[in-house]
């Protein structure tokens, strides 16, 4: 009988030890999962930010990169002295004529995110949240990477410039086109159009 009691006690102690090890391992794995989820969230936010920055920069970055070899070639080319018989004014005129004319925006260039958001507000006809606007733009432009944080910053920028209106319903924020229907991103608003007090928002450049 004592042997049976001792064996049962040993089994109970072994089971308790296994349970403690199981709990400790589960907590360790849960901590690892939580840390990995935080790292994934940071990486996703960084990816969205970098993608929006890349979208905002667009082709000018490529054009700027293409200018470097051209400048290097010009620097290495031998300089030809100008004839002294020509006047300074004639030389300046020749330099102005040699400058290439500024390139016009291509007719088929993709609209900026600011233009897409303003157009969406103008056509929706009812208050929309930032999430709804992001979903609508994503559906309408599946080829573009549209992040919700960038859309929200763009909306607040439009509100600050009087090109959109912000309303609050309980804890939700909704955006609409201005009453006058002027959503042009090129027009400069008057100082009185910018909301003051708690609703004043510093414009955030997103495009």
PDB file of C-alpha atoms in Angstrom:
ATOM      1  CA  UNK A   1       0.000   0.000   0.000  1.00  0.00           C
ATOM      2  CA  UNK A   2       2.786   2.512   0.756  1.00  0.00           C
ATOM      3  CA  UNK A   3       4.393   1.638  -2.575  1.00  0.00           C
ATOM      4  CA  UNK A   4       1.142   2.517  -4.400  1.00  0.00           C
ATOM      5  CA  UNK A   5       0.894   5.836  -2.590  1.00  0.00           C
ATOM      6  CA  UNK A   6       4.506   6.660  -3.386  1.00  0.00           C
ATOM      7  CA  UNK A   7       4.009   5.791  -7.085  1.00  0.00           C
ATOM      8  CA  UNK A   8       0.878   7.931  -7.251  1.00  0.00           C
ATOM      9  CA  UNK A   9       2.757  10.810  -5.656  1.00  0.00           C
ATOM     10  CA  UNK A  10       5.568  10.470  -8.193  1.00  0.00           C
ATOM     11  CA  UNK A  11       3.064  10.498 -11.090  1.00  0.00           C
ATOM     12  CA  UNK A  12       1.345  13.570  -9.665  1.00  0.00           C
ATOM     13  CA  UNK A  13       4.658  15.361  -9.285  1.00  0.00           C
ATOM     14  CA  UNK A  14       5.664  14.467 -12.868  1.00  0.00           C
ATOM     15  CA  UNK A  15       2.322  15.646 -14.262  1.00  0.00           C
ATOM     16  CA  UNK A  16       2.582  18.918 -12.358  1.00  0.00           C
ATOM     17  CA  UNK A  17       6.100  19.431 -13.686  1.00  0.00           C
ATOM     18  CA  UNK A  18       4.925  18.775 -17.246  1.00  0.00           C
ATOM     19  CA  UNK A  19       2.045  21.203 -16.793  1.00  0.00           C
ATOM     20  CA  UNK A  20       4.409  23.897 -15.504  1.00  0.00           C
ATOM     21  CA  UNK A  21       6.743  23.335 -18.460  1.00  0.00           C
ATOM     22  CA  UNK A  22       3.812  23.467 -20.885  1.00  0.00           C
ATOM     23  CA  UNK A  23       2.550  26.743 -19.424  1.00  0.00           C
ATOM     24  CA  UNK A  24       6.016  28.281 -19.481  1.00  0.00           C
ATOM     25  CA  UNK A  25       6.571  27.231 -23.108  1.00  0.00           C
ATOM     26  CA  UNK A  26       3.148  28.571 -24.142  1.00  0.00           C
ATOM     27  CA  UNK A  27       3.909  31.924 -22.536  1.00  0.00           C
ATOM     28  CA  UNK A  28       7.288  32.048 -24.236  1.00  0.00           C
ATOM     29  CA  UNK A  29       5.795  31.295 -27.655  1.00  0.00           C
ATOM     30  CA  UNK A  30       2.977  33.805 -27.068  1.00  0.00           C
ATOM     31  CA  UNK A  31       5.571  36.484 -26.280  1.00  0.00           C
ATOM     32  CA  UNK A  32       7.452  35.617 -29.470  1.00  0.00           C
ATOM     33  CA  UNK A  33       4.240  35.805 -31.521  1.00  0.00           C
ATOM     34  CA  UNK A  34       3.387  39.183 -29.991  1.00  0.00           C
ATOM     35  CA  UNK A  35       6.857  40.516 -30.764  1.00  0.00           C
ATOM     36  CA  UNK A  36       6.674  39.227 -34.344  1.00  0.00           C
ATOM     37  CA  UNK A  37       3.236  40.787 -34.800  1.00  0.00           C
ATOM     38  CA  UNK A  38       4.590  44.143 -33.620  1.00  0.00           C
ATOM     39  CA  UNK A  39       7.532  43.850 -36.021  1.00  0.00           C
ATOM     40  CA  UNK A  40       5.156  42.943 -38.849  1.00  0.00           C
ATOM     41  CA  UNK A  41       2.940  45.931 -38.048  1.00  0.00           C
ATOM     42  CA  UNK A  42       5.959  48.257 -38.111  1.00  0.00           C
ATOM     43  CA  UNK A  43       7.142  46.800 -41.413  1.00  0.00           C
ATOM     44  CA  UNK A  44       3.674  47.179 -42.949  1.00  0.00           C
ATOM     45  CA  UNK A  45       3.474  50.813 -41.834  1.00  0.00           C
ATOM     46  CA  UNK A  46       6.951  51.488 -43.196  1.00  0.00           C
ATOM     47  CA  UNK A  47       6.044  49.797 -46.479  1.00  0.00           C
ATOM     48  CA  UNK A  48       2.900  51.905 -46.840  1.00  0.00           C
ATOM     49  CA  UNK A  49       4.847  55.089 -46.074  1.00  0.00           C
ATOM     50  CA  UNK A  50       7.648  54.254 -48.516  1.00  0.00           C
ATOM     51  CA  UNK A  51       5.143  53.300 -51.209  1.00  0.00           C
ATOM     52  CA  UNK A  52       3.287  56.590 -50.789  1.00  0.00           C
ATOM     53  CA  UNK A  53       6.571  58.517 -50.896  1.00  0.00           C
ATOM     54  CA  UNK A  54       7.580  56.652 -54.047  1.00  0.00           C
ATOM     55  CA  UNK A  55       4.185  57.432 -55.579  1.00  0.00           C
ATOM     56  CA  UNK A  56       4.482  61.100 -54.617  1.00  0.00           C
ATOM     57  CA  UNK A  57       8.010  61.388 -56.042  1.00  0.00           C
ATOM     58  CA  UNK A  58       7.104  59.604 -59.282  1.00  0.00           C
ATOM     59  CA  UNK A  59       9.211  60.156 -62.429  1.00  0.00           C
ATOM     60  CA  UNK A  60      11.039  63.356 -61.303  1.00  0.00           C
ATOM     61  CA  UNK A  61      13.389  61.175 -59.229  1.00  0.00           C
ATOM     62  CA  UNK A  62      14.270  59.176 -62.336  1.00  0.00           C
ATOM     63  CA  UNK A  63      14.762  62.366 -64.320  1.00  0.00           C
ATOM     64  CA  UNK A  64      17.018  63.790 -61.607  1.00  0.00           C
ATOM     65  CA  UNK A  65      19.065  60.600 -61.593  1.00  0.00           C
ATOM     66  CA  UNK A  66      19.475  60.875 -65.369  1.00  0.00           C
ATOM     67  CA  UNK A  67      20.937  64.370 -65.063  1.00  0.00           C
ATOM     68  CA  UNK A  68      23.991  63.191 -63.126  1.00  0.00           C
ATOM     69  CA  UNK A  69      25.741  61.426 -66.069  1.00  0.00           C
ATOM     70  CA  UNK A  70      24.951  64.420 -68.283  1.00  0.00           C
ATOM     71  CA  UNK A  71      26.602  66.831 -65.838  1.00  0.00           C
ATOM     72  CA  UNK A  72      29.607  64.536 -65.530  1.00  0.00           C
ATOM     73  CA  UNK A  73      29.960  64.430 -69.316  1.00  0.00           C
ATOM     74  CA  UNK A  74      29.741  68.209 -69.557  1.00  0.00           C
ATOM     75  CA  UNK A  75      32.363  68.597 -66.836  1.00  0.00           C
ATOM     76  CA  UNK A  76      34.797  66.266 -68.617  1.00  0.00           C
ATOM     77  CA  UNK A  77      34.307  67.884 -72.048  1.00  0.00           C
ATOM     78  CA  UNK A  78      36.988  70.434 -72.999  1.00  0.00           C
ATOM     79  CA  UNK A  79      35.885  74.043 -72.914  1.00  0.00           C
ATOM     80  CA  UNK A  80      36.118  76.003 -76.155  1.00  0.00           C
ATOM     81  CA  UNK A  81      37.038  79.645 -75.573  1.00  0.00           C
ATOM     82  CA  UNK A  82      34.558  82.113 -77.003  1.00  0.00           C
ATOM     83  CA  UNK A  83      35.644  84.694 -79.494  1.00  0.00           C
ATOM     84  CA  UNK A  84      36.186  88.085 -77.891  1.00  0.00           C
ATOM     85  CA  UNK A  85      34.670  89.851 -80.885  1.00  0.00           C
ATOM     86  CA  UNK A  86      31.139  88.820 -79.807  1.00  0.00           C
ATOM     87  CA  UNK A  87      29.388  91.005 -77.241  1.00  0.00           C
ATOM     88  CA  UNK A  88      28.349  89.734 -73.798  1.00  0.00           C
ATOM     89  CA  UNK A  89      24.682  90.339 -74.595  1.00  0.00           C
ATOM     90  CA  UNK A  90      24.938  88.173 -77.710  1.00  0.00           C
ATOM     91  CA  UNK A  91      26.541  85.392 -75.684  1.00  0.00           C
ATOM     92  CA  UNK A  92      23.796  85.526 -73.079  1.00  0.00           C
ATOM     93  CA  UNK A  93      21.125  85.445 -75.768  1.00  0.00           C
ATOM     94  CA  UNK A  94      22.749  82.388 -77.298  1.00  0.00           C
ATOM     95  CA  UNK A  95      22.775  80.641 -73.916  1.00  0.00           C
ATOM     96  CA  UNK A  96      19.084  81.384 -73.392  1.00  0.00           C
ATOM     97  CA  UNK A  97      18.251  79.997 -76.829  1.00  0.00           C
ATOM     98  CA  UNK A  98      20.301  76.881 -76.109  1.00  0.00           C
ATOM     99  CA  UNK A  99      18.275  76.061 -72.998  1.00  0.00           C
ATOM    100  CA  UNK A 100      15.606  73.386 -73.659  1.00  0.00           C
ATOM    101  CA  UNK A 101      12.011  74.461 -73.322  1.00  0.00           C
ATOM    102  CA  UNK A 102      10.230  73.206 -70.170  1.00  0.00           C
ATOM    103  CA  UNK A 103       8.456  69.928 -70.694  1.00  0.00           C
ATOM    104  CA  UNK A 104       4.685  70.036 -70.523  1.00  0.00           C
ATOM    105  CA  UNK A 105       2.792  67.506 -68.431  1.00  0.00           C
ATOM    106  CA  UNK A 106       1.954  64.444 -70.476  1.00  0.00           C
ATOM    107  CA  UNK A 107      -1.765  64.235 -71.358  1.00  0.00           C
ATOM    108  CA  UNK A 108      -1.960  60.661 -70.108  1.00  0.00           C
ATOM    109  CA  UNK A 109      -0.198  61.273 -66.796  1.00  0.00           C
ATOM    110  CA  UNK A 110      -1.868  59.598 -63.810  1.00  0.00           C
ATOM    111  CA  UNK A 111      -3.716  61.967 -61.437  1.00  0.00           C
ATOM    112  CA  UNK A 112      -2.235  62.605 -58.026  1.00  0.00           C
ATOM    113  CA  UNK A 113      -3.765  61.186 -54.856  1.00  0.00           C
ATOM    114  CA  UNK A 114      -4.954  64.675 -53.893  1.00  0.00           C
ATOM    115  CA  UNK A 115      -6.854  64.954 -57.193  1.00  0.00           C
ATOM    116  CA  UNK A 116      -8.382  61.487 -56.736  1.00  0.00           C
ATOM    117  CA  UNK A 117      -9.559  62.277 -53.197  1.00  0.00           C
ATOM    118  CA  UNK A 118     -11.031  65.649 -54.236  1.00  0.00           C
ATOM    119  CA  UNK A 119     -12.834  64.056 -57.199  1.00  0.00           C
ATOM    120  CA  UNK A 120     -14.192  61.264 -54.968  1.00  0.00           C
ATOM    121  CA  UNK A 121     -15.618  63.822 -52.537  1.00  0.00           C
ATOM    122  CA  UNK A 122     -17.178  65.795 -55.385  1.00  0.00           C
ATOM    123  CA  UNK A 123     -18.922  62.736 -56.848  1.00  0.00           C
ATOM    124  CA  UNK A 124     -19.948  60.938 -53.636  1.00  0.00           C
ATOM    125  CA  UNK A 125     -22.643  63.474 -52.701  1.00  0.00           C
ATOM    126  CA  UNK A 126     -22.719  62.383 -49.047  1.00  0.00           C
ATOM    127  CA  UNK A 127     -20.330  62.367 -46.070  1.00  0.00           C
ATOM    128  CA  UNK A 128     -17.654  59.698 -46.252  1.00  0.00           C
ATOM    129  CA  UNK A 129     -15.159  58.478 -43.694  1.00  0.00           C
ATOM    130  CA  UNK A 130     -11.463  58.168 -44.499  1.00  0.00           C
ATOM    131  CA  UNK A 131     -11.795  54.374 -44.528  1.00  0.00           C
ATOM    132  CA  UNK A 132     -14.715  54.509 -46.975  1.00  0.00           C
ATOM    133  CA  UNK A 133     -12.835  56.877 -49.261  1.00  0.00           C
ATOM    134  CA  UNK A 134      -9.750  54.639 -49.136  1.00  0.00           C
ATOM    135  CA  UNK A 135     -11.856  51.579 -50.013  1.00  0.00           C
ATOM    136  CA  UNK A 136     -13.566  53.429 -52.865  1.00  0.00           C
ATOM    137  CA  UNK A 137     -10.283  54.643 -54.352  1.00  0.00           C
ATOM    138  CA  UNK A 138      -8.725  51.195 -53.992  1.00  0.00           C
ATOM    139  CA  UNK A 139     -11.654  49.628 -55.869  1.00  0.00           C
ATOM    140  CA  UNK A 140     -11.559  52.321 -58.560  1.00  0.00           C
ATOM    141  CA  UNK A 141      -7.768  52.178 -58.960  1.00  0.00           C
ATOM    142  CA  UNK A 142      -6.618  48.626 -58.169  1.00  0.00           C
ATOM    143  CA  UNK A 143      -3.215  49.253 -59.718  1.00  0.00           C
ATOM    144  CA  UNK A 144      -2.275  51.930 -57.182  1.00  0.00           C
ATOM    145  CA  UNK A 145      -1.098  51.363 -53.633  1.00  0.00           C
ATOM    146  CA  UNK A 146      -3.378  53.664 -51.603  1.00  0.00           C
ATOM    147  CA  UNK A 147      -2.707  53.713 -47.851  1.00  0.00           C
ATOM    148  CA  UNK A 148      -5.388  54.781 -45.390  1.00  0.00           C
ATOM    149  CA  UNK A 149      -3.026  57.018 -43.401  1.00  0.00           C
ATOM    150  CA  UNK A 150      -2.015  58.897 -46.547  1.00  0.00           C
ATOM    151  CA  UNK A 151      -5.671  59.371 -47.549  1.00  0.00           C
ATOM    152  CA  UNK A 152      -6.491  60.718 -44.082  1.00  0.00           C
ATOM    153  CA  UNK A 153      -3.587  63.191 -44.237  1.00  0.00           C
ATOM    154  CA  UNK A 154      -4.696  64.274 -47.717  1.00  0.00           C
ATOM    155  CA  UNK A 155      -8.256  64.857 -46.469  1.00  0.00           C
ATOM    156  CA  UNK A 156      -7.032  66.964 -43.543  1.00  0.00           C
ATOM    157  CA  UNK A 157      -4.868  68.928 -45.982  1.00  0.00           C
ATOM    158  CA  UNK A 158      -7.906  69.616 -48.168  1.00  0.00           C
ATOM    159  CA  UNK A 159      -9.923  70.667 -45.094  1.00  0.00           C
ATOM    160  CA  UNK A 160      -7.180  73.083 -44.032  1.00  0.00           C
ATOM    161  CA  UNK A 161      -7.192  74.647 -47.493  1.00  0.00           C
ATOM    162  CA  UNK A 162     -10.976  74.976 -47.651  1.00  0.00           C
ATOM    163  CA  UNK A 163     -11.284  72.340 -50.395  1.00  0.00           C
ATOM    164  CA  UNK A 164     -13.188  69.876 -48.186  1.00  0.00           C
ATOM    165  CA  UNK A 165     -15.393  69.935 -45.093  1.00  0.00           C
ATOM    166  CA  UNK A 166     -15.079  67.801 -41.967  1.00  0.00           C
ATOM    167  CA  UNK A 167     -18.007  66.827 -39.738  1.00  0.00           C
ATOM    168  CA  UNK A 168     -18.182  64.740 -36.560  1.00  0.00           C
ATOM    169  CA  UNK A 169     -20.883  62.248 -35.686  1.00  0.00           C
ATOM    170  CA  UNK A 170     -20.349  60.791 -32.225  1.00  0.00           C
ATOM    171  CA  UNK A 171     -16.742  59.610 -32.397  1.00  0.00           C
ATOM    172  CA  UNK A 172     -16.606  59.270 -36.180  1.00  0.00           C
ATOM    173  CA  UNK A 173     -15.222  61.843 -38.622  1.00  0.00           C
ATOM    174  CA  UNK A 174     -16.717  62.307 -42.091  1.00  0.00           C
ATOM    175  CA  UNK A 175     -15.609  64.394 -45.055  1.00  0.00           C
ATOM    176  CA  UNK A 176     -17.606  66.091 -47.816  1.00  0.00           C
ATOM    177  CA  UNK A 177     -16.924  68.416 -50.706  1.00  0.00           C
ATOM    178  CA  UNK A 178     -17.286  72.150 -49.906  1.00  0.00           C
ATOM    179  CA  UNK A 179     -20.738  73.667 -50.329  1.00  0.00           C
ATOM    180  CA  UNK A 180     -19.582  75.765 -53.281  1.00  0.00           C
ATOM    181  CA  UNK A 181     -18.359  72.607 -55.028  1.00  0.00           C
ATOM    182  CA  UNK A 182     -14.831  74.028 -55.463  1.00  0.00           C
ATOM    183  CA  UNK A 183     -12.501  71.080 -54.979  1.00  0.00           C
ATOM    184  CA  UNK A 184      -9.760  72.383 -57.258  1.00  0.00           C
ATOM    185  CA  UNK A 185      -6.389  71.638 -55.695  1.00  0.00           C
ATOM    186  CA  UNK A 186      -4.750  74.514 -57.567  1.00  0.00           C
ATOM    187  CA  UNK A 187      -6.885  77.334 -56.088  1.00  0.00           C
ATOM    188  CA  UNK A 188      -5.542  79.157 -53.030  1.00  0.00           C
ATOM    189  CA  UNK A 189      -8.135  79.543 -50.250  1.00  0.00           C
ATOM    190  CA  UNK A 190      -8.660  82.772 -48.367  1.00  0.00           C
ATOM    191  CA  UNK A 191      -7.427  82.969 -44.806  1.00  0.00           C
ATOM    192  CA  UNK A 192     -11.025  83.053 -43.577  1.00  0.00           C
ATOM    193  CA  UNK A 193     -11.738  79.702 -45.234  1.00  0.00           C
ATOM    194  CA  UNK A 194      -9.305  77.860 -42.984  1.00  0.00           C
ATOM    195  CA  UNK A 195     -10.969  76.534 -39.847  1.00  0.00           C
ATOM    196  CA  UNK A 196      -9.689  77.921 -36.572  1.00  0.00           C
ATOM    197  CA  UNK A 197      -9.564  76.562 -33.028  1.00  0.00           C
ATOM    198  CA  UNK A 198      -9.689  72.860 -32.390  1.00  0.00           C
ATOM    199  CA  UNK A 199     -10.396  71.964 -36.043  1.00  0.00           C
ATOM    200  CA  UNK A 200      -7.357  73.808 -37.401  1.00  0.00           C
ATOM    201  CA  UNK A 201      -4.999  71.303 -39.034  1.00  0.00           C
ATOM    202  CA  UNK A 202      -1.484  71.907 -40.286  1.00  0.00           C
ATOM    203  CA  UNK A 203      -1.367  70.909 -43.989  1.00  0.00           C
ATOM    204  CA  UNK A 204       0.545  67.672 -44.587  1.00  0.00           C
ATOM    205  CA  UNK A 205       2.150  67.208 -47.965  1.00  0.00           C
ATOM    206  CA  UNK A 206       1.214  63.797 -49.389  1.00  0.00           C
ATOM    207  CA  UNK A 207       1.609  64.196 -53.134  1.00  0.00           C
TER     208      UNK A 207
END
